[in-house]
Amino acid sequence: MLEKRTPLQINQAIKKIMEHTIEGKTEVVSITECDQRYLGEDILATNDVPLFTRAAFDGYALRLIDTADASSNQPIELKVVEELGAGMVATKEIGPFETTRIMTGTMVPKGCDAIIMLEAVKVVEKNGEKYIVIKRKVKEGDHISYRGEEAKNGDMILKKGTKINPGVMAVLATFGYSKVRVAVKPKIGIFVTGSELLDVDEPIQNGKIRNSNSFMIASQVRRAGGEPIYLGKLPDVLDTCTNAVDAAIKDVDMLITTGGVSVGDYDLMPEVYKALNGEVFFNKVAMRPGSVTTVAILNGKFLFGLSGNPSASYVGFELFTRPVIKKMLFCENTHLRASVAQLNVDFPKANPLTRFVRSKLYFENGKLLVDPAGLDKSNVVMSLAHTDSLAVLPGGKRCFQKGDQVQVLLLDDEGSSDTMSR
Amino acid sequence: MLEKRTPLQINQAIKKIMEHTIEGKTEVVSITECDQRYLGEDILATNDVPLFTRAAFDGYALRLIDTADASSNQPIELKVVEELGAGMVATKEIGPFETTRIMTGTMVPKGCDAIIMLEAVKVVEKNGEKYIVIKRKVKEGDHISYRGEEAKNGDMILKKGTKINPGVMAVLATFGYSKVRVAVKPKIGIFVTGSELLDVDEPIQNGKIRNSNSFMIASQVRRAGGEPIYLGKLPDVLDTCTNAVDAAIKDVDMLITTGGVSVGDYDLMPEVYKALNGEVFFNKVAMRPGSVTTVAILNGKFLFGLSGNPSASYVGFELFTRPVIKKMLFCENTHLRASVAQLNVDFPKANPLTRFVRSKLYFENGKLLVDPAGLDKSNVVMSLAHTDSLAVLPGGKRCFQKGDQVQVLLLDDEGSSDTMSR
């Protein structure tokens, strides 16, 4: 039975997916376990930063007014009344022509309004007392970090959905977040289908290929912030597939299958969805590769029926599955970071469908350039290893030339876009 | 005792570090455990890809010559002699005006030199036999993927040191690498020093700050591909520090300390290195922040004495420690990916030292723009959370203006550069 499918435009397909309500969950983990996760709540400052007005460098804390007339001809002397190590708090207020030896990060003693750096003074001793000699005027606030200049108690510092990176870790620790509320990693079940598939440790044989999709997609799931759960290989048998999908969907947040979605006698995912009363959002998209992608909802959970072709399922995942994962991680922007880049080769043949070319991005003199990563066919695996971006060539009668500006979607970038295209 | 230190130029400092011989190790892990690791050997094709000449789409395999005269006025009919499901191998050779129904990925039967897509033919039945009707000429090689067109058995596909990503996973699985030789993650010990440091779960108090550096640096180590091992807080006491460093260096591949490196009475890392007979490569670099970075070798292992200031240690790590980790991971290029970007703000004050400004990168119409990520002082933590790049402002008498082209180093990017600057 050949079904005539009406392809949906890419943006329409993505819109349908994103309009479906799906909620992420949160959990609390130790700060030592939260790296690379996504914040499950806004992070507020729990104190002023700095908490106290402090020295930005090693030096001497002093009163501006005392140095007002200092010059090389008229050096002034300040008496060192106290020496503070890191973490120590001054016990003495600074009076006229007095100073306190101070360390980077030490609280500035009362009465002081500037720091002079260690290297800028000479130390002399008189009658067993230390003095520093200053030969220039000091400016107000020199080398001082003022209380609250970075953040005030209660300030919103980081938004829910922010990916935790080294800088975020520093902020969390600064504010005493020894426990961090993070988004639960969405559990993504993965089935591969196709009687032609061998396991990775089986010897190769004519007519067959090794399953590579489950490993690739598991890695894509991890890159997107999800937790992949490989559920195994399914044969091209309707009942077996239907039962397997029905059983698996209960234990995961969404389910990905590869293969079994083409327009053909042996292609059965659409039949599986029908048998399970899934609501099919679409079963064809006006794009290449990946046009036979099917997306459905079963018991409120997403089923992504991706192509069995590696490049097609790769692209299908990034366009359709990734944004749902990012939404469940509370990310503000769920789509791949997009930019414009200059094509580095010709594409002399027009294509009625919008193409996503596996590409490699270059920077040259502050400009972005993009090159295909290798052989550009939907069944090609090799080029994917060198792919860091997808160049988008809009469908139509247009061919593309070296030098043309095209949209690119960045795969490894931590940045993101609010829409798939602009 | 104040020691006069002579600052080294940044490139000189990096050169000294990179000239020191240090070797990575390899280990073998399951393909399911290798994601995001680095290849410990070159990956060769273990068979041709495709292994056999196969269909790129669902359709009918045929002989070109039979369709030579086909047109809408003169349709031709081919008899369907066999139907092949996925993974099946043809039992029949195709004779004149014969065809075989074929699935995506199926081996092309002998005698065929093109595939016509399912959608392009009409199927008719006559006397219980199936025929397809073709109304146009087919081109040689249409929808066929030829044996070895992606890779030939023995081809070098991926270099040692390549980071494993979704595409690399697909390649490894395709070639049957169920076990993968990867680089051992270098073990990086981390000490923080400073009596002013509180633990993350301690209440904040005047004169003190919470330790944030160990969490930040652990995250940087992970981002670079290493395994961080937090060794604890050290007090500002020479003997204690010396013994701790001496004991710890045995169990790690390199050691990072933060704090205790400024030019001051209480700063003791240089003393520790001296006490342990470490070979100090440098103890000052002409840069800001991070000028007081000290790098030494002890028992053939690197000791990185980074500043206690968060931004300074952040930058010091990325410039000096990261490349050593990448070298131990066999990466061809060990330095942060560099590009040129247009400054989005003025820097009206010149600085004799080269500055590394914590920045955020933007794309606009295919051009790179760079903005400071926030308050730009070496002790500032907040801005680091939004930092994805470092803008490099060369030291000297020059100030910088909005619109100037400056070098930027990309922090989150999987790409890399062979040198620190160009």
GROMACS .gro file of N, CA, C and O in nm, chain A residues 53 60-64 92-95 98-100 102 108-115 144 146:
model
   96
   53THR      N    1   3.417   4.583   5.130
   53THR     CA    2   3.508   4.660   5.045
   53THR      C    3   3.649   4.608   5.068
   53THR      O    4   3.695   4.598   5.182
   60TYR      N    5   4.918   4.888   5.043
   60TYR     CA    6   4.894   4.960   5.169
   60TYR      C    7   4.766   5.040   5.157
   60TYR      O    8   4.746   5.113   5.059
   61ALA      N    9   4.679   5.024   5.257
   61ALA     CA   10   4.555   5.101   5.260
   61ALA      C   11   4.585   5.236   5.325
   61ALA      O   12   4.657   5.244   5.425
   62LEU      N   13   4.529   5.342   5.266
   62LEU     CA   14   4.562   5.475   5.318
   62LEU      C   15   4.446   5.572   5.299
   62LEU      O   16   4.342   5.538   5.243
   63ARG      N   17   4.468   5.694   5.349
   63ARG     CA   18   4.369   5.802   5.331
   63ARG      C   19   4.419   5.892   5.219
   63ARG      O   20   4.532   5.941   5.223
   64LEU      N   21   4.332   5.913   5.120
   64LEU     CA   22   4.365   5.997   5.006
   64LEU      C   23   4.428   6.129   5.048
   64LEU      O   24   4.529   6.174   4.993
   92LYS      N   25   4.245   4.814   6.381
   92LYS     CA   26   4.271   4.957   6.402
   92LYS      C   27   4.211   5.041   6.291
   92LYS      O   28   4.220   5.006   6.172
   93GLU      N   29   4.155   5.153   6.329
   93GLU     CA   30   4.113   5.253   6.230
   93GLU      C   31   4.237   5.332   6.191
   93GLU      O   32   4.329   5.346   6.271
   94ILE      N   33   4.238   5.381   6.068
   94ILE     CA   34   4.356   5.452   6.019
   94ILE      C   35   4.341   5.602   6.047
   94ILE      O   36   4.242   5.663   6.007
   95GLY      N   37   4.438   5.656   6.118
   95GLY     CA   38   4.437   5.800   6.145
   95GLY      C   39   4.526   5.873   6.045
   95GLY      O   40   4.581   5.812   5.954
   98GLU      N   41   4.876   5.748   5.869
   98GLU     CA   42   4.892   5.607   5.907
   98GLU      C   43   4.850   5.520   5.788
   98GLU      O   44   4.777   5.565   5.699
   99THR      N   45   4.897   5.398   5.792
   99THR     CA   46   4.861   5.305   5.684
   99THR      C   47   4.860   5.162   5.739
   99THR      O   48   4.916   5.136   5.845
  100THR      N   49   4.793   5.073   5.664
  100THR     CA   50   4.791   4.933   5.702
  100THR      C   51   4.835   4.848   5.583
  100THR      O   52   4.788   4.868   5.472
  102ILE      N   53   4.825   4.547   5.355
  102ILE     CA   54   4.702   4.475   5.321
  102ILE      C   55   4.728   4.378   5.206
  102ILE      O   56   4.814   4.402   5.121
  108VAL      N   57   3.919   4.630   5.348
  108VAL     CA   58   3.986   4.760   5.363
  108VAL      C   59   3.950   4.818   5.501
  108VAL      O   60   3.834   4.825   5.537
  109PRO      N   61   4.050   4.859   5.580
  109PRO     CA   62   4.022   4.911   5.715
  109PRO      C   63   3.942   5.040   5.709
  109PRO      O   64   3.945   5.111   5.609
  110LYS      N   65   3.871   5.068   5.816
  110LYS     CA   66   3.792   5.191   5.828
  110LYS      C   67   3.880   5.312   5.807
  110LYS      O   68   3.993   5.316   5.850
  111GLY      N   69   3.824   5.412   5.741
  111GLY     CA   70   3.896   5.538   5.723
  111GLY      C   71   3.980   5.542   5.597
  111GLY      O   72   4.022   5.648   5.554
  112CYS      N   73   4.000   5.428   5.533
  112CYS     CA   74   4.084   5.425   5.412
  112CYS      C   75   3.997   5.443   5.287
  112CYS      O   76   3.885   5.394   5.282
  113ASP      N   77   4.051   5.512   5.188
  113ASP     CA   78   3.976   5.526   5.065
  113ASP      C   79   4.060   5.498   4.941
  113ASP      O   80   4.021   5.530   4.828
  114ALA      N   81   4.175   5.437   4.958
  114ALA     CA   82   4.255   5.394   4.842
  114ALA      C   83   4.361   5.295   4.888
  114ALA      O   84   4.391   5.284   5.007
  115ILE      N   85   4.413   5.223   4.791
  115ILE     CA   86   4.523   5.130   4.816
  115ILE      C   87   4.638   5.174   4.726
  115ILE      O   88   4.616   5.209   4.610
  144ILE      N   89   4.069   4.941   4.489
  144ILE     CA   90   3.968   4.899   4.585
  144ILE      C   91   3.850   4.837   4.510
  144ILE      O   92   3.808   4.888   4.406
  146TYR      N   93   3.467   4.771   4.572
  146TYR     CA   94   3.366   4.814   4.669
  146TYR      C   95   3.261   4.707   4.696
  146TYR      O   96   3.225   4.630   4.606
   0.00000   0.00000   0.00000
